[in-house]
XYZ file of C-alpha atoms in Angstrom:
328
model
C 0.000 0.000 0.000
C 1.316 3.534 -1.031
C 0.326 6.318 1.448
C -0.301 9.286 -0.271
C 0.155 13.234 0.903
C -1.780 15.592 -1.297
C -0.753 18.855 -1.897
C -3.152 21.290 -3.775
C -7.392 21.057 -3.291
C -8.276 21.979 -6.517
C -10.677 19.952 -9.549
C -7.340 18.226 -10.954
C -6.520 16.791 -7.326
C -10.517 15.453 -7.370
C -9.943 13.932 -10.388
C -6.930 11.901 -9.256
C -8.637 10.775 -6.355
C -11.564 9.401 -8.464
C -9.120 7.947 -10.955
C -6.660 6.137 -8.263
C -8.616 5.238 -5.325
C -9.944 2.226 -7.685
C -6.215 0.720 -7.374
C -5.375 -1.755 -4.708
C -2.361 -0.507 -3.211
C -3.394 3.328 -3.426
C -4.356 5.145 -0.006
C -5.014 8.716 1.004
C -3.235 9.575 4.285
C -2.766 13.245 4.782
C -3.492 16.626 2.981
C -1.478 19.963 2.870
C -3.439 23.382 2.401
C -2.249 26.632 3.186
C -5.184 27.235 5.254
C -6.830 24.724 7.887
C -9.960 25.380 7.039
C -9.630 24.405 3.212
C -7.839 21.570 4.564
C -10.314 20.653 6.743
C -12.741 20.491 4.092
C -10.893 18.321 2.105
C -10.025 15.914 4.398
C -13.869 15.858 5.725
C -14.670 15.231 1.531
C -12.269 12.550 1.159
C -12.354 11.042 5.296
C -8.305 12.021 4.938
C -7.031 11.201 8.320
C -4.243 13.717 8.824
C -4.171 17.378 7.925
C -1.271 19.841 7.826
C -0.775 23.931 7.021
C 2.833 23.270 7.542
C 4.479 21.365 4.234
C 7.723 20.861 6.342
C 5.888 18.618 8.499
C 3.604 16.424 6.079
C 6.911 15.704 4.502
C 8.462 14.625 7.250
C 5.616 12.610 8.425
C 6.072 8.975 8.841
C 2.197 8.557 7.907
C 3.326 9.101 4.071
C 5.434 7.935 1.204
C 4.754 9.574 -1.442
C 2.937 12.959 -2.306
C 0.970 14.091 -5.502
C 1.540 17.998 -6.224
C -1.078 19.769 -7.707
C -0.619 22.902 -6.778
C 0.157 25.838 -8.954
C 3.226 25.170 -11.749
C 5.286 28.095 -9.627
C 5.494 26.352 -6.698
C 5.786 22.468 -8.266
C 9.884 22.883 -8.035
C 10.136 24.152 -4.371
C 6.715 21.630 -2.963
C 8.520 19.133 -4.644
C 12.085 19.192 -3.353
C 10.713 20.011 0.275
C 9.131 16.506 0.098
C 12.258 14.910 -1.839
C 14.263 16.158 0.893
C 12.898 13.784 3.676
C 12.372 11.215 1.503
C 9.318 10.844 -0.402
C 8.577 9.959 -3.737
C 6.602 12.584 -5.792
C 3.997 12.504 -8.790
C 4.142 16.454 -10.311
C 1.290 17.746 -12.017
C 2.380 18.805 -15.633
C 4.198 21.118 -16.462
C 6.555 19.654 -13.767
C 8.286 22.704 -13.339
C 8.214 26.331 -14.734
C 11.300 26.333 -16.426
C 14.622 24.264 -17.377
C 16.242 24.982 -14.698
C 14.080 23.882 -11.760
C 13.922 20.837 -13.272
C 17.253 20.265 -13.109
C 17.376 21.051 -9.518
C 14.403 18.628 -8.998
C 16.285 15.993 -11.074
C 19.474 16.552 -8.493
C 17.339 16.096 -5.512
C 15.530 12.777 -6.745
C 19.180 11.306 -7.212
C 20.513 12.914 -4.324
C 17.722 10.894 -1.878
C 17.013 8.019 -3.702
C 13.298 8.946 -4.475
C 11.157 8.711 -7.768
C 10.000 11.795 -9.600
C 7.586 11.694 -12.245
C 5.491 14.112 -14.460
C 1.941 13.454 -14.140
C 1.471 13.952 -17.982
C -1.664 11.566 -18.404
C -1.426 11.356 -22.421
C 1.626 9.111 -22.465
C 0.446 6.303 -20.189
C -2.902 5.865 -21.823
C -3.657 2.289 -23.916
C -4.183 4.221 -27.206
C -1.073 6.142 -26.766
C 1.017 2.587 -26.926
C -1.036 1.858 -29.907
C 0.196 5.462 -31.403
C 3.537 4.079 -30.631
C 3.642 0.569 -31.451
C 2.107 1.360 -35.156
C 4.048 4.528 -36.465
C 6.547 2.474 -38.345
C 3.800 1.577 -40.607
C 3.579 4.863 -41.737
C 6.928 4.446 -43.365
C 9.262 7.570 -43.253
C 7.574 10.441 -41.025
C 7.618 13.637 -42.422
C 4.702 15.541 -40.397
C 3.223 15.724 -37.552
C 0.157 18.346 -36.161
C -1.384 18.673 -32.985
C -4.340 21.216 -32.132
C -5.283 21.597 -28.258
C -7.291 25.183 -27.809
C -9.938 24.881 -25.059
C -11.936 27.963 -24.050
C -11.216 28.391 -20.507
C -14.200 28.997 -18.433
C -11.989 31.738 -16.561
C -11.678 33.895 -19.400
C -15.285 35.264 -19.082
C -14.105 36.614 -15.902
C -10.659 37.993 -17.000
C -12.920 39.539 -19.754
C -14.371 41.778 -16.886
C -11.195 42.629 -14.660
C -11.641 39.884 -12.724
C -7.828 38.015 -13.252
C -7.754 34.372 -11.845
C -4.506 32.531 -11.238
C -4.794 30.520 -14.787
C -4.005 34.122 -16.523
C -1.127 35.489 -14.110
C 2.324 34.724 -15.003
C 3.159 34.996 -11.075
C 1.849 31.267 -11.532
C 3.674 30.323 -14.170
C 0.193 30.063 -16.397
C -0.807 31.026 -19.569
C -1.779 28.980 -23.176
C 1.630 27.639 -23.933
C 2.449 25.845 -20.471
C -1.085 25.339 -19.545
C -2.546 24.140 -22.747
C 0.610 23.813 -25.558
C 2.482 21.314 -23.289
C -0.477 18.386 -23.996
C 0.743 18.598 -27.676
C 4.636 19.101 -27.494
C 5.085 16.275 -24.604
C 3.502 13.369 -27.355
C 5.591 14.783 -29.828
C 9.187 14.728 -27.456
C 7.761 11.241 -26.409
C 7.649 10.156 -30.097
C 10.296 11.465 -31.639
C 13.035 13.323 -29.371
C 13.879 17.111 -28.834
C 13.146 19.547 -31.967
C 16.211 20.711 -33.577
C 14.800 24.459 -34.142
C 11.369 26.136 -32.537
C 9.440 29.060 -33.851
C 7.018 30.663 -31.648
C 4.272 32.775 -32.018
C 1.459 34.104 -29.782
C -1.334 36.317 -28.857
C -0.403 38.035 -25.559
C -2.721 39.505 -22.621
C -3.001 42.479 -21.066
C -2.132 40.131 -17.775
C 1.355 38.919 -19.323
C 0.183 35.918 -20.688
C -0.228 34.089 -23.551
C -4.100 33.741 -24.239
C -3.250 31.132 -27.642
C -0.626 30.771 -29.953
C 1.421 28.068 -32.418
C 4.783 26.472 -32.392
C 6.748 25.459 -35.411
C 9.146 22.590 -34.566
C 12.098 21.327 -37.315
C 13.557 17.546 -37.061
C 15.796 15.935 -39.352
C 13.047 14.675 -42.102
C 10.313 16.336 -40.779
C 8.721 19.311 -39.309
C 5.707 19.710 -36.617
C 3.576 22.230 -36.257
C 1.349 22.554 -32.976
C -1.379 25.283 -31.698
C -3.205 25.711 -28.384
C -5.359 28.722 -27.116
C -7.295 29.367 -23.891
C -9.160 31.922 -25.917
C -10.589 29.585 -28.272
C -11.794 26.329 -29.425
C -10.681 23.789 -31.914
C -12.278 19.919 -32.757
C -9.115 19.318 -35.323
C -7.708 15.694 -34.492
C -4.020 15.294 -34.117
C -2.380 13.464 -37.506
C 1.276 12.184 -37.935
C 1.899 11.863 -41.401
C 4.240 9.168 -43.307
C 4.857 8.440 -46.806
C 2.799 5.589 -46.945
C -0.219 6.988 -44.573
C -1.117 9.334 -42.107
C -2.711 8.576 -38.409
C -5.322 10.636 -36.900
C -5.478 10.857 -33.375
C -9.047 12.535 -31.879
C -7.947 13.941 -28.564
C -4.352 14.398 -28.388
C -4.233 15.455 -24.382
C -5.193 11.932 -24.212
C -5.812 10.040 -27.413
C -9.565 8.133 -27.760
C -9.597 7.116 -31.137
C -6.486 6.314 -33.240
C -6.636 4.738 -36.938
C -4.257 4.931 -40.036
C -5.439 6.288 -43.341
C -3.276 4.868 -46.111
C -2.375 6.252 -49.943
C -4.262 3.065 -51.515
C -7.392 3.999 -49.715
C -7.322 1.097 -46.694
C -8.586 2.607 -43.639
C -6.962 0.446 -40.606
C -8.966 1.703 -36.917
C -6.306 0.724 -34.065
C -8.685 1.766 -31.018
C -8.527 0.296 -27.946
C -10.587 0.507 -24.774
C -9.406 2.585 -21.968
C -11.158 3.901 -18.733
C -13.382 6.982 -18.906
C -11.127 8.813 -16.341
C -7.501 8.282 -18.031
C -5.982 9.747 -14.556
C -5.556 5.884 -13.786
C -2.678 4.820 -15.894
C -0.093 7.724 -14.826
C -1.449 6.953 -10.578
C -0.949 3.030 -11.748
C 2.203 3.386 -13.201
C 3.390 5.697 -10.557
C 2.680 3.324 -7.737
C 4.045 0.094 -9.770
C 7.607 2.180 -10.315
C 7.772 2.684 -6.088
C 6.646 -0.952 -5.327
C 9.527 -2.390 -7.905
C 12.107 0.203 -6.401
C 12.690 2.617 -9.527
C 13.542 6.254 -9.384
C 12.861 7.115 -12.790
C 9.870 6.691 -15.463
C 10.962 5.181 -18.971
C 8.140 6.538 -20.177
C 7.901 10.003 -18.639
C 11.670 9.856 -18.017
C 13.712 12.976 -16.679
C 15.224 13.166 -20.641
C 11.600 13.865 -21.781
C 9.974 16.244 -19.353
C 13.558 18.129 -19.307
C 13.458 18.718 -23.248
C 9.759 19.542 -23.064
C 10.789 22.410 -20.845
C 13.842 23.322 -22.805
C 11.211 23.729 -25.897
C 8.722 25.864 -23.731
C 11.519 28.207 -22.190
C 12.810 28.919 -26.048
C 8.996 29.334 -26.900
C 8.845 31.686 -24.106
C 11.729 33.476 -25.158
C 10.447 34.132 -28.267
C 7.046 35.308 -27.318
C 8.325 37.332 -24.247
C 6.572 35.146 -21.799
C 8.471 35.936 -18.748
C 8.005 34.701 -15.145
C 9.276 35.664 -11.569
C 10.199 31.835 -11.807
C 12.959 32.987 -14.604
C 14.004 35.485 -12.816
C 15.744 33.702 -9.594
């Protein structure tokens, strides 16, 4: 059984719960909140045994071994390597960190005391994203891949009237491209390894952030394009496209359907079932990598989620998406 500490009581924390408290060995033992009475709430929700305002002490509490971080991006390096520190495993929300360089801290201090870190990035772990994997070489030589992820966020209404929540301040580390973009670069670093050139693009905010915007990314053979907005909605499918077909992928933040297209007109659909809340896999995965005594994902390895971040802190340079985060 893996005792888990939960920091951040948020939607995204709720939907972990309801995703891993399915799995055999997973248990909820404490809860961190800034404030007791928000902790007390969630601990009354979830009948959470141990509460704590102080993050020193739930990470140096004997009543946990590993802690799931959901709290906002700018504080994922520093939550993190608190709870590293006294020896506890850790599951990071993505993006893990805000920047290139807390991530290589965080890498440091999961070596330095023998603990696992792991980006929750749910896309990678789900069934259809194997299939993705195990039938691109039937596509033949890649040359192309695209990836659309723009969701309307329901906070935007409010920013529209002066009312600035945390998803559109770049105190947090927020904004389209680390919020939204990340769901179509990590796939594409997963698939095929760090870009060799990005070109950026956005629409900024008044608030500092980027509301939407596109990345153009160049590989040896092929190129990738990607766009994401908070401002505004797309249904476009995902496609990866080879000389002798092209797959489409409907949902690329965490792929439902996938089926190959090919030049001769054969239509091959490579779907497989996988659980309505996809949460799950990455909590499954997670607790499976503790039990057999690993430190480090193959799948969300410390390679990937590094050279995702490397691509979103050249984005960001290019944009002029700065944080306090940069800054230290």
């Amino acid at each position: 059984m893996i005792r888990f500490g939960l920091i951040g009581t948020n939607k995204i924390t709720d939907s972990f719960i309801e995703a891993a408290r399915g799995l055999e060995d997973f248990a909820i033992a404490a809860v961190y909140s800034r404030t007791s009475e928000r902790a007390a709430e969630f601990a009354s929700k979830y009948k959470i045994s141990h509460m704590f305002t102080d993050l020193e002490e739930m990470a140096k509490s004997d009543q946990v071994d590993a802690v799931y971080i959901a709290s906002p991006t700018s504080h994922h390096a520093q939550h993190a390597i608190t709870c590293m520190k006294q020896g506890k495993h850790v599951l990071v929300e993505k993006p893990i960190a805000s920047n290139a360089r807390e991530m290589r801290e965080m890498i440091a201090a999961a070596k330095e005391n023998d603990v696992l870190l792991m980006e929750a990035m749910k896309s990678t772990f789900v069934p259809n994203f194997a299939v993705i994997r195990e039938h691109l070489p039937k596509l033949g030589a890649i040359r192309g891949y695209f990836a659309a992820y723009c969701q309307y966020s329901s906070r935007y209404d409010a920013y529209k009237e002066g009312n600035v929540m945390n998803a559109f301040k770049p105190e947090f580390s927020n904004g389209s491209l680390m919020d939204i973009g990340i769901y179509s670069v990590y796939p594409l670093v997963s698939l095929f390894g760090k870009p060799n050139k990005v070109k950026a693009s956005a629409v900024m905010l008044e608030s500092g952030v980027d509301g939407k915007g596109s990345l153009l990314l160049q590989y040896d053979g092929m190129d990738a394009a990607v766009l994401h907005s908070k401002i505004s909605n797309s249904q476009l499918p995902a496609e990866i496209q080879g000389e002798a077909g092209n797959m489409i992928i409907e949902n690329i933040s965490y792929p439902t359907q996938v089926r190959i297209e090919y030049r001769d007109g054969k239509v091959e659909e490579l779907t497989v079932p996988q659980a309505e809340n996809v949460m799950v896999y990455e909590a499954e995965a997670f607790i499976r990598l503790i039990q057999s005594g690993q430190h480090e994902s193959d799948m969300n390895s410390f390679a990937n989620s590094l050279a995702v971040l490397e691509v979103l802190d050249e984005a960001r340079s290019q944009i002029g998406l700065v944080f306090p985060a940069d800054r230290l």
